[in-house]
XYZ file of C-alpha atoms in Angstrom:
581
model
C 2.644 -27.113 -8.379
C 1.722 -24.119 -5.945
C 3.751 -21.489 -8.020
C 1.676 -22.635 -10.972
C -1.447 -22.015 -9.069
C -0.099 -18.693 -7.842
C 0.712 -17.538 -11.399
C -2.532 -18.517 -12.684
C -4.354 -16.265 -10.020
C -2.337 -13.538 -10.440
C -2.631 -13.200 -14.055
C -6.765 -13.476 -13.802
C -7.748 -10.207 -15.113
C -10.405 -10.080 -12.401
C -8.320 -11.276 -9.897
C -8.886 -9.533 -6.389
C -7.345 -11.568 -3.765
C -9.544 -11.757 -0.252
C -8.352 -8.934 2.162
C -7.516 -11.377 4.741
C -4.876 -12.816 2.437
C -4.532 -10.051 -0.188
C -1.272 -8.622 0.545
C 2.306 -9.972 -0.068
C 4.684 -9.343 3.150
C 7.396 -6.917 2.055
C 10.279 -7.205 4.375
C 14.269 -6.138 4.407
C 15.539 -5.752 1.004
C 18.768 -4.306 1.283
C 21.961 -4.417 -0.807
C 24.540 -3.147 1.429
C 25.243 -5.148 4.894
C 22.820 -7.712 6.210
C 25.321 -10.915 5.568
C 22.742 -12.791 7.363
C 20.708 -13.510 4.568
C 23.682 -14.872 2.693
C 23.987 -18.623 2.808
C 26.627 -19.990 5.151
C 29.555 -22.273 3.687
C 27.891 -25.490 4.667
C 24.581 -24.163 3.060
C 25.990 -23.578 -0.599
C 25.612 -26.137 -3.300
C 28.605 -25.611 -5.452
C 26.836 -26.886 -8.635
C 25.006 -24.790 -10.988
C 20.855 -25.057 -10.520
C 18.303 -23.845 -12.918
C 15.161 -21.491 -11.369
C 11.886 -20.573 -13.019
C 10.405 -17.763 -11.624
C 6.954 -16.336 -12.293
C 6.230 -12.882 -12.238
C 3.897 -11.345 -9.592
C 2.538 -8.094 -9.075
C 5.572 -6.962 -7.481
C 7.558 -8.280 -10.574
C 10.180 -10.776 -10.007
C 11.410 -9.640 -6.785
C 15.047 -9.241 -7.013
C 17.946 -6.666 -7.949
C 20.698 -7.549 -10.483
C 24.252 -5.713 -10.347
C 27.125 -6.219 -12.317
C 29.851 -4.875 -14.879
C 28.904 -2.754 -17.504
C 31.455 -3.552 -19.726
C 31.664 -6.696 -21.698
C 34.552 -9.494 -21.237
C 36.963 -9.320 -18.258
C 39.244 -11.607 -16.350
C 38.285 -15.080 -15.291
C 37.791 -15.489 -11.757
C 37.276 -18.719 -9.435
C 33.847 -19.377 -8.134
C 33.649 -22.678 -6.084
C 36.607 -24.200 -7.610
C 35.505 -23.109 -11.260
C 36.465 -20.406 -13.613
C 34.264 -18.037 -14.901
C 34.096 -14.984 -17.007
C 32.463 -11.974 -14.789
C 28.999 -12.546 -14.002
C 26.227 -10.496 -12.995
C 24.915 -11.171 -9.301
C 21.655 -10.975 -7.100
C 22.244 -8.048 -4.997
C 18.783 -8.200 -3.075
C 15.751 -10.618 -3.053
C 12.318 -9.239 -1.985
C 11.223 -11.349 0.965
C 8.068 -13.088 -0.007
C 8.258 -12.277 -3.582
C 8.419 -14.109 -6.813
C 12.119 -14.741 -6.414
C 12.369 -15.722 -2.985
C 9.822 -18.330 -3.121
C 11.583 -19.471 -6.201
C 14.669 -20.187 -4.159
C 16.697 -17.242 -5.196
C 19.415 -16.196 -2.759
C 21.270 -12.859 -2.619
C 24.606 -13.115 -3.985
C 23.641 -15.804 -6.352
C 25.900 -15.356 -9.653
C 23.967 -15.698 -12.957
C 25.198 -18.092 -15.599
C 22.221 -17.808 -18.205
C 18.871 -15.953 -18.664
C 16.427 -17.989 -20.507
C 18.768 -20.533 -21.631
C 21.280 -17.973 -22.994
C 24.603 -17.936 -21.736
C 25.665 -14.741 -20.218
C 29.076 -15.006 -18.937
C 30.858 -11.894 -19.362
C 27.863 -10.284 -20.540
C 27.211 -6.475 -20.090
C 24.869 -5.388 -17.650
C 22.495 -4.088 -20.435
C 22.372 -7.366 -22.111
C 21.592 -9.537 -19.116
C 18.601 -6.838 -18.106
C 17.293 -7.111 -21.620
C 17.124 -10.772 -21.366
C 15.275 -10.497 -18.105
C 12.660 -8.027 -19.567
C 12.130 -10.115 -23.163
C 10.764 -13.419 -21.215
C 7.447 -11.834 -20.386
C 5.778 -13.072 -17.203
C 8.284 -16.135 -16.588
C 12.052 -16.118 -16.214
C 14.285 -18.857 -16.297
C 17.825 -18.293 -14.600
C 20.880 -20.591 -14.100
C 22.672 -19.616 -11.083
C 25.194 -20.816 -8.798
C 25.492 -19.836 -5.050
C 28.312 -18.490 -2.888
C 29.047 -18.257 0.565
C 29.284 -15.094 2.575
C 33.069 -15.224 2.434
C 33.028 -16.037 -1.455
C 30.592 -12.983 -2.060
C 33.076 -10.745 -0.045
C 35.759 -11.637 -1.845
C 34.161 -11.477 -5.279
C 33.002 -8.110 -4.388
C 36.143 -7.067 -3.366
C 37.564 -7.950 -6.819
C 34.810 -6.475 -8.726
C 34.891 -3.150 -11.161
C 33.807 -0.134 -9.711
C 32.305 0.657 -12.865
C 28.867 -1.346 -12.469
C 25.231 -0.972 -12.583
C 22.222 -2.168 -10.819
C 18.744 -3.374 -12.089
C 15.874 -3.780 -10.105
C 13.305 -6.781 -10.865
C 10.697 -5.023 -8.744
C 7.959 -3.912 -10.763
C 7.776 0.037 -10.119
C 5.854 0.755 -13.079
C 2.375 0.028 -11.451
C 1.003 3.322 -10.562
C -2.402 4.900 -8.954
C -3.204 7.937 -7.546
C -4.056 7.372 -4.042
C -6.294 10.327 -2.172
C -3.458 10.628 0.596
C -3.404 14.143 2.282
C -1.487 15.891 5.030
C -4.274 18.711 5.529
C -3.063 20.128 8.748
C -0.740 19.869 11.647
C -0.981 20.393 15.567
C 1.214 21.014 18.447
C 1.628 18.191 21.184
C 3.163 18.951 24.317
C 4.250 16.371 27.232
C 5.917 16.692 30.572
C 9.470 16.101 28.387
C 8.926 17.912 25.268
C 6.809 19.864 22.999
C 6.522 18.869 19.251
C 4.554 19.020 16.060
C 2.347 16.245 14.658
C 1.100 16.128 11.062
C -2.157 14.649 10.446
C -2.221 12.193 7.429
C -5.657 11.322 6.039
C -6.669 8.723 3.306
C -9.914 9.731 1.159
C -10.959 11.883 3.822
C -10.188 9.740 6.716
C -7.823 10.036 9.322
C -5.307 7.237 9.327
C -2.629 8.646 12.153
C -0.528 11.455 13.186
C 3.359 11.430 12.764
C 6.199 13.803 13.536
C 8.820 14.781 10.922
C 11.635 12.346 12.325
C 9.311 9.773 11.581
C 9.020 10.948 7.969
C 12.418 11.169 7.731
C 12.856 7.420 9.410
C 10.598 6.241 6.701
C 12.357 8.001 3.936
C 15.702 6.572 4.930
C 14.106 2.823 5.386
C 12.378 3.031 2.215
C 15.479 3.775 0.318
C 17.242 0.905 1.908
C 13.995 -1.265 0.902
C 14.004 -0.176 -2.567
C 17.443 0.727 -3.280
C 16.768 1.465 -7.360
C 13.776 3.695 -7.068
C 14.369 7.427 -7.456
C 12.943 8.831 -4.176
C 11.967 12.289 -4.420
C 13.308 14.892 -1.838
C 12.023 15.300 1.735
C 11.755 18.718 3.207
C 14.816 19.674 5.008
C 15.742 19.582 8.535
C 15.800 23.196 10.416
C 17.687 23.346 13.831
C 15.507 26.417 15.109
C 11.791 26.747 15.918
C 9.867 26.934 12.700
C 7.381 29.805 12.203
C 3.833 28.864 11.074
C 4.639 29.929 7.749
C 7.782 27.469 7.562
C 5.425 24.897 9.502
C 2.978 24.999 6.735
C 5.502 24.857 3.910
C 6.919 21.443 5.614
C 3.442 19.971 5.693
C 2.809 20.755 1.846
C 6.271 19.071 1.190
C 5.573 15.909 3.458
C 2.377 15.732 1.763
C 3.571 15.853 -1.646
C 6.178 13.283 -0.629
C 3.638 10.838 0.249
C 1.644 11.438 -2.747
C 4.524 10.662 -5.170
C 5.633 7.437 -3.040
C 2.362 6.066 -2.285
C 1.757 6.131 -5.934
C 4.229 3.197 -6.775
C 1.990 0.323 -5.920
C 4.706 -1.891 -4.614
C 5.976 0.790 -2.300
C 2.545 1.842 -0.996
C 1.757 -2.009 0.037
C 5.099 -2.565 1.553
C 5.217 -3.613 5.471
C 7.288 -0.593 5.839
C 4.558 1.970 4.583
C 1.541 0.025 5.906
C 3.236 0.228 9.176
C 3.870 4.101 9.070
C 0.310 4.815 7.993
C -1.218 2.292 10.801
C -2.348 3.719 14.259
C 0.203 4.749 16.571
C -1.022 3.280 19.347
C -1.329 -0.041 18.052
C 2.278 -0.348 16.830
C 4.577 2.290 18.901
C 5.605 0.772 22.341
C 6.534 4.331 23.364
C 4.215 5.046 26.502
C 4.793 8.407 26.610
C 3.415 9.117 23.266
C 0.088 7.163 24.071
C -0.237 8.736 27.235
C 0.001 12.226 25.583
C -2.473 11.092 23.292
C -5.105 10.083 25.960
C -4.517 13.157 28.062
C -4.875 15.649 25.318
C -8.182 13.568 24.035
C -6.705 13.828 20.342
C -10.094 12.320 19.311
C -9.506 13.575 15.123
C -6.237 11.063 15.635
C -8.426 8.278 15.358
C -6.457 6.465 18.084
C -9.239 5.237 20.017
C -12.515 5.342 18.180
C -13.237 5.722 14.637
C -16.293 6.702 12.301
C -17.034 4.040 9.619
C -19.774 4.621 6.829
C -21.637 1.836 5.662
C -23.815 1.700 2.393
C -27.442 0.357 3.300
C -29.134 -1.486 0.551
C -31.428 1.798 -0.068
C -28.328 3.793 -1.050
C -28.306 5.733 2.148
C -24.975 5.675 3.951
C -24.980 5.042 7.922
C -21.902 6.174 9.787
C -21.193 4.206 13.021
C -18.468 4.828 15.900
C -16.404 1.916 16.300
C -12.848 0.822 17.727
C -10.168 0.351 14.818
C -9.664 -3.307 15.940
C -13.339 -4.343 16.001
C -14.153 -7.520 13.859
C -16.578 -7.912 11.497
C -19.192 -9.380 14.152
C -18.495 -6.285 16.272
C -19.119 -3.879 13.363
C -22.187 -5.643 12.242
C -23.625 -5.573 15.745
C -23.000 -1.741 15.984
C -24.570 -1.189 12.445
C -27.476 -3.221 13.047
C -27.811 -1.569 16.630
C -27.964 1.937 15.285
C -30.183 1.091 12.371
C -32.651 -0.560 14.868
C -32.951 -3.591 12.464
C -35.332 -6.188 13.748
C -34.056 -9.185 15.553
C -36.004 -11.400 13.534
C -33.724 -10.069 10.457
C -30.274 -10.139 11.873
C -29.486 -13.723 10.259
C -30.291 -12.496 7.098
C -28.093 -9.542 6.342
C -24.316 -9.283 6.610
C -21.394 -6.916 5.950
C -20.007 -6.954 2.175
C -16.721 -5.507 0.831
C -17.606 -3.827 -2.450
C -14.891 -4.764 -4.849
C -13.807 -3.109 -7.947
C -14.996 -6.036 -10.242
C -18.655 -5.125 -9.788
C -18.840 -7.919 -7.186
C -19.484 -7.906 -3.409
C -17.590 -10.115 -1.124
C -19.148 -11.151 2.282
C -16.757 -10.180 5.235
C -15.463 -13.298 7.392
C -15.904 -12.833 11.257
C -12.479 -12.554 12.027
C -11.753 -9.499 9.631
C -11.271 -5.637 10.452
C -13.615 -3.762 8.275
C -11.962 -0.660 9.307
C -8.728 -1.972 7.718
C -10.634 -2.331 4.196
C -12.250 1.002 4.971
C -9.266 3.059 5.177
C -7.590 0.869 2.225
C -10.410 2.168 -0.188
C -8.556 4.053 -2.492
C -11.649 4.970 -4.778
C -12.086 8.793 -4.455
C -15.820 8.188 -6.230
C -17.016 6.051 -3.646
C -17.739 7.182 0.049
C -17.296 3.609 1.403
C -16.264 0.239 0.516
C -18.348 -1.779 3.246
C -22.113 -2.347 2.619
C -25.105 -3.838 4.155
C -26.776 -6.485 2.043
C -28.781 -9.539 1.895
C -27.769 -12.845 3.204
C -30.200 -15.177 1.907
C -30.833 -17.561 -0.769
C -34.253 -19.210 0.254
C -37.194 -17.035 -1.324
C -39.840 -18.697 0.661
C -37.931 -17.594 3.793
C -37.613 -14.270 2.271
C -41.150 -14.081 1.701
C -41.898 -14.770 5.466
C -40.062 -11.811 6.277
C -41.882 -9.112 4.150
C -44.330 -8.292 7.231
C -41.219 -6.195 8.127
C -41.305 -2.718 6.447
C -37.432 -2.313 6.630
C -36.850 -5.964 5.308
C -39.223 -4.820 2.220
C -37.618 -1.497 1.779
C -33.997 -3.547 1.548
C -35.113 -6.078 -0.291
C -36.548 -3.743 -3.044
C -33.619 -1.549 -3.322
C -31.320 -4.486 -3.595
C -33.266 -6.098 -6.587
C -33.552 -2.956 -8.112
C -29.529 -2.172 -7.684
C -28.842 -5.908 -8.797
C -31.028 -5.182 -12.150
C -29.144 -2.346 -12.882
C -25.892 -4.059 -12.679
C -27.366 -6.953 -14.894
C -27.202 -9.500 -12.312
C -30.715 -10.034 -12.360
C -31.951 -10.647 -15.941
C -35.437 -9.762 -16.167
C -35.836 -10.279 -20.063
C -38.844 -8.975 -21.466
C -40.120 -7.788 -18.115
C -37.278 -4.913 -18.103
C -39.953 -2.065 -19.137
C -42.377 -3.277 -16.825
C -40.005 -3.255 -13.798
C -38.962 0.437 -14.681
C -42.493 1.594 -14.953
C -43.150 -0.237 -11.466
C -39.945 1.540 -9.963
C -40.741 5.275 -11.340
C -44.347 4.797 -9.758
C -43.063 3.691 -6.318
C -44.841 0.335 -6.763
C -42.456 -1.677 -4.358
C -44.670 -4.650 -3.830
C -45.552 -5.123 -7.554
C -41.795 -4.556 -8.349
C -40.663 -7.186 -5.971
C -43.396 -9.668 -6.947
C -42.228 -9.602 -10.467
C -38.713 -9.464 -10.027
C -38.731 -12.674 -7.965
C -39.847 -14.447 -10.800
C -36.552 -13.287 -13.283
C -33.283 -15.184 -13.888
C -31.126 -14.217 -11.258
C -32.950 -13.441 -8.398
C -31.325 -14.538 -5.230
C -28.229 -15.764 -7.171
C -24.383 -15.283 -6.410
C -22.048 -15.254 -9.259
C -18.436 -14.916 -8.947
C -15.818 -13.020 -11.003
C -14.421 -15.761 -14.150
C -11.838 -17.879 -12.720
C -9.570 -21.185 -13.633
C -10.884 -24.445 -12.955
C -9.247 -27.593 -13.286
C -12.042 -29.257 -15.336
C -10.914 -27.155 -18.385
C -7.880 -27.073 -20.058
C -8.198 -23.941 -21.721
C -10.717 -20.929 -20.790
C -12.260 -20.037 -17.277
C -15.768 -20.614 -15.237
C -17.969 -18.556 -13.642
C -19.426 -19.859 -10.655
C -23.252 -19.414 -9.731
C -25.056 -20.564 -6.556
C -28.673 -20.844 -6.283
C -30.824 -22.367 -3.540
C -31.604 -24.880 -6.574
C -28.538 -25.424 -8.106
C -24.612 -25.111 -8.602
C -23.685 -23.992 -11.734
C -20.518 -23.622 -13.856
C -20.495 -21.634 -16.977
C -17.917 -22.054 -19.593
C -16.013 -19.125 -20.713
C -13.009 -17.578 -22.257
C -10.032 -16.186 -20.031
C -11.313 -12.578 -20.612
C -14.804 -13.570 -19.258
C -16.993 -14.002 -22.176
C -19.375 -16.635 -21.648
C -19.609 -19.839 -23.725
C -22.399 -22.344 -24.726
C -21.306 -25.178 -22.128
C -23.406 -24.742 -18.824
C -23.138 -27.509 -16.154
C -25.720 -27.551 -13.651
C -25.280 -29.610 -10.238
C -28.316 -30.317 -8.174
C -27.305 -30.104 -4.353
C -28.449 -33.606 -3.737
C -25.287 -34.598 -6.180
C -22.959 -32.931 -3.668
C -20.979 -35.209 -1.362
C -18.072 -33.058 0.039
C -16.538 -29.416 -0.158
C -13.690 -27.957 1.438
C -11.016 -25.107 0.906
C -7.619 -25.690 -0.148
C -5.542 -22.868 1.482
C -2.313 -23.202 0.095
C -3.718 -23.708 -3.682
C -6.221 -20.937 -3.289
C -9.020 -23.104 -4.443
C -12.611 -24.296 -3.341
C -13.059 -27.973 -4.032
C -16.072 -30.062 -4.297
C -16.893 -33.491 -4.955
C -20.013 -34.738 -6.644
C -21.699 -37.877 -7.618
C -24.065 -38.636 -10.367
C -26.076 -41.743 -10.377
C -23.734 -44.918 -10.461
C -20.970 -43.038 -11.737
C -17.559 -42.512 -9.655
C -17.627 -39.439 -7.372
C -15.475 -36.773 -9.108
C -13.432 -33.696 -7.276
C -13.502 -30.559 -8.994
C -11.093 -27.830 -7.705
C -11.732 -23.822 -8.672
C -8.895 -21.309 -8.373
C -10.608 -18.415 -6.916
C -9.269 -15.433 -4.851
C -12.704 -15.729 -3.254
C -12.570 -19.310 -2.629
C -13.421 -18.831 0.934
C -16.375 -16.981 0.343
C -17.414 -19.802 -2.210
C -17.169 -22.223 0.570
C -19.534 -19.978 2.976
C -21.917 -19.700 0.355
C -22.036 -23.491 -0.006
C -22.427 -23.927 3.511
C -24.978 -21.346 3.687
C -27.367 -22.849 1.302
C -26.773 -26.072 2.674
C -27.994 -24.699 5.826
C -31.121 -23.067 4.461
C -31.811 -26.503 2.650
C -31.889 -28.164 6.076
C -34.046 -25.729 7.774
C -36.593 -26.057 4.731
C -36.508 -29.753 5.164
C -36.664 -29.567 9.184
C -39.816 -27.410 8.696
C -41.344 -29.333 6.373
C -41.203 -32.172 8.573
C -38.569 -34.154 6.751
C -35.873 -36.028 7.889
C -32.711 -37.069 6.258
C -30.861 -40.334 7.051
C -27.085 -40.692 7.670
C -26.494 -42.225 4.090
C -27.831 -39.091 2.606
C -25.476 -37.116 0.535
C -26.420 -33.830 2.132
C -25.054 -35.431 5.459
C -21.556 -34.318 4.036
C -18.145 -34.384 5.516
C -17.932 -30.405 4.911
C -14.431 -29.408 6.505
C -11.606 -26.801 5.625
C -8.283 -28.769 4.681
C -5.026 -28.559 3.002
C -5.642 -31.775 1.046
C -4.319 -31.217 -2.493
C -6.264 -33.472 -5.233
C -5.058 -34.673 -8.684
C -6.070 -32.785 -11.507
C -9.047 -34.134 -13.478
C -10.408 -33.331 -17.001
C -14.346 -33.411 -16.610
C -15.694 -34.630 -20.164
C -18.856 -32.434 -19.177
C -16.599 -29.267 -19.375
């Protein structure tokens, strides 16, 4: 079931995985050497097995190699005679094939239920491509010794095909605008400064670029990498250094435009802060001695978008977490202490959606991964409050009023607040700068202080998706198509009906239990890449409702549905089919 859930999420048109969980881990993927990833004789099952692979954003995650021609001499594999078989020459760790159980060296007997014994390489590749987003293979594993014997018998006239998806491309604003000379007690060398969207990531020597090139060629053997600027045994002139700089920049631009390569561990580590990754003390000391501030190895600048559409720049350390960055922002902003619990840092997503950062995230990592050149930053300060009564109690603070006003204007413009017939009146008030009147009117509109999530699958719907919305009054599920087009069914839950909620980390799902009247309690699972944020919203509203109850002098007894066991767990629930949806 786990693979099915992952498949659903990756194929969701609006799916953006939480940054804390967002990247598949790409590790060693080599066609030659590395016999340690081949099974030992005692690990090998001599019987063929059927494996189904679900395509992810990195493709199927394996390479196929084998003969170009058709037919050939029968060969013994695990005591059985087979015509020449195509075989798996490399498996991407953490990729779809790896998760499905495919191993390097596996011989392919069938592709999508079609026998491929003695088939040409082209035939096998065509069958793999024809299956769409799922692939069924019948394979037989071989031991290291058996693989070596078969490879030795193999025909040199063979071809290879990568089931890693190199087709997804995007132009990244990566550049190498300049270089500088660094001198230590032992040597003198040149480092090239690497920037992403105008923000410096690191500085690297030429030999580090060369090592990167060789490592990437081993990791992705089927990709036609561009040429690197050539080595030169003598001291380079300024003109030659600048030519090398341009060549390195073009190399990074081309390589990083391929998503699977740009997001690989090798590339991510290359672009990371050298003082965090490199154990070489001489290089680190040199950075400190020369105070190379522009390299970003000690402190960095981070821009934060404020609700009034202005940008605030704060100086932080790369490894500062969300709470530390938030403290730096509110300190420089001079935000009143009374307002601190009611704002937070959010990541601006590509789907017209903001996700609140969890305390353990590193905002600067998100900041440098923001590949949208049109935006100055992907980090925003936004209101974190559902209770309108509490909001009204904060309006005596000028900064609160200003931020509430501009966030409301932004939410109206993006369609999150639905003013209906009041749209022209709101526009008039905005044009005349009537902030108080604008807020008074917009607070009556549908969608104010509401958070709506991108559409996603839910186990209560056999077909289609749901749109999750949360307000201080209700938790709402709106039925929609798989493309996100709203449908007529809308189910509204009061918070008193909620009895338990938690997250399923493995299934990437937010789960809640509700009970209506004397009916049996029901569990619902929502498969969203933002399931942690959904849980946080749930918790926040319950907290605010509890505060309101206490402020009104009310007291809940221990049997109240609001006294819930709200804990994060790994529990997996049986799929339900709620007749309400």
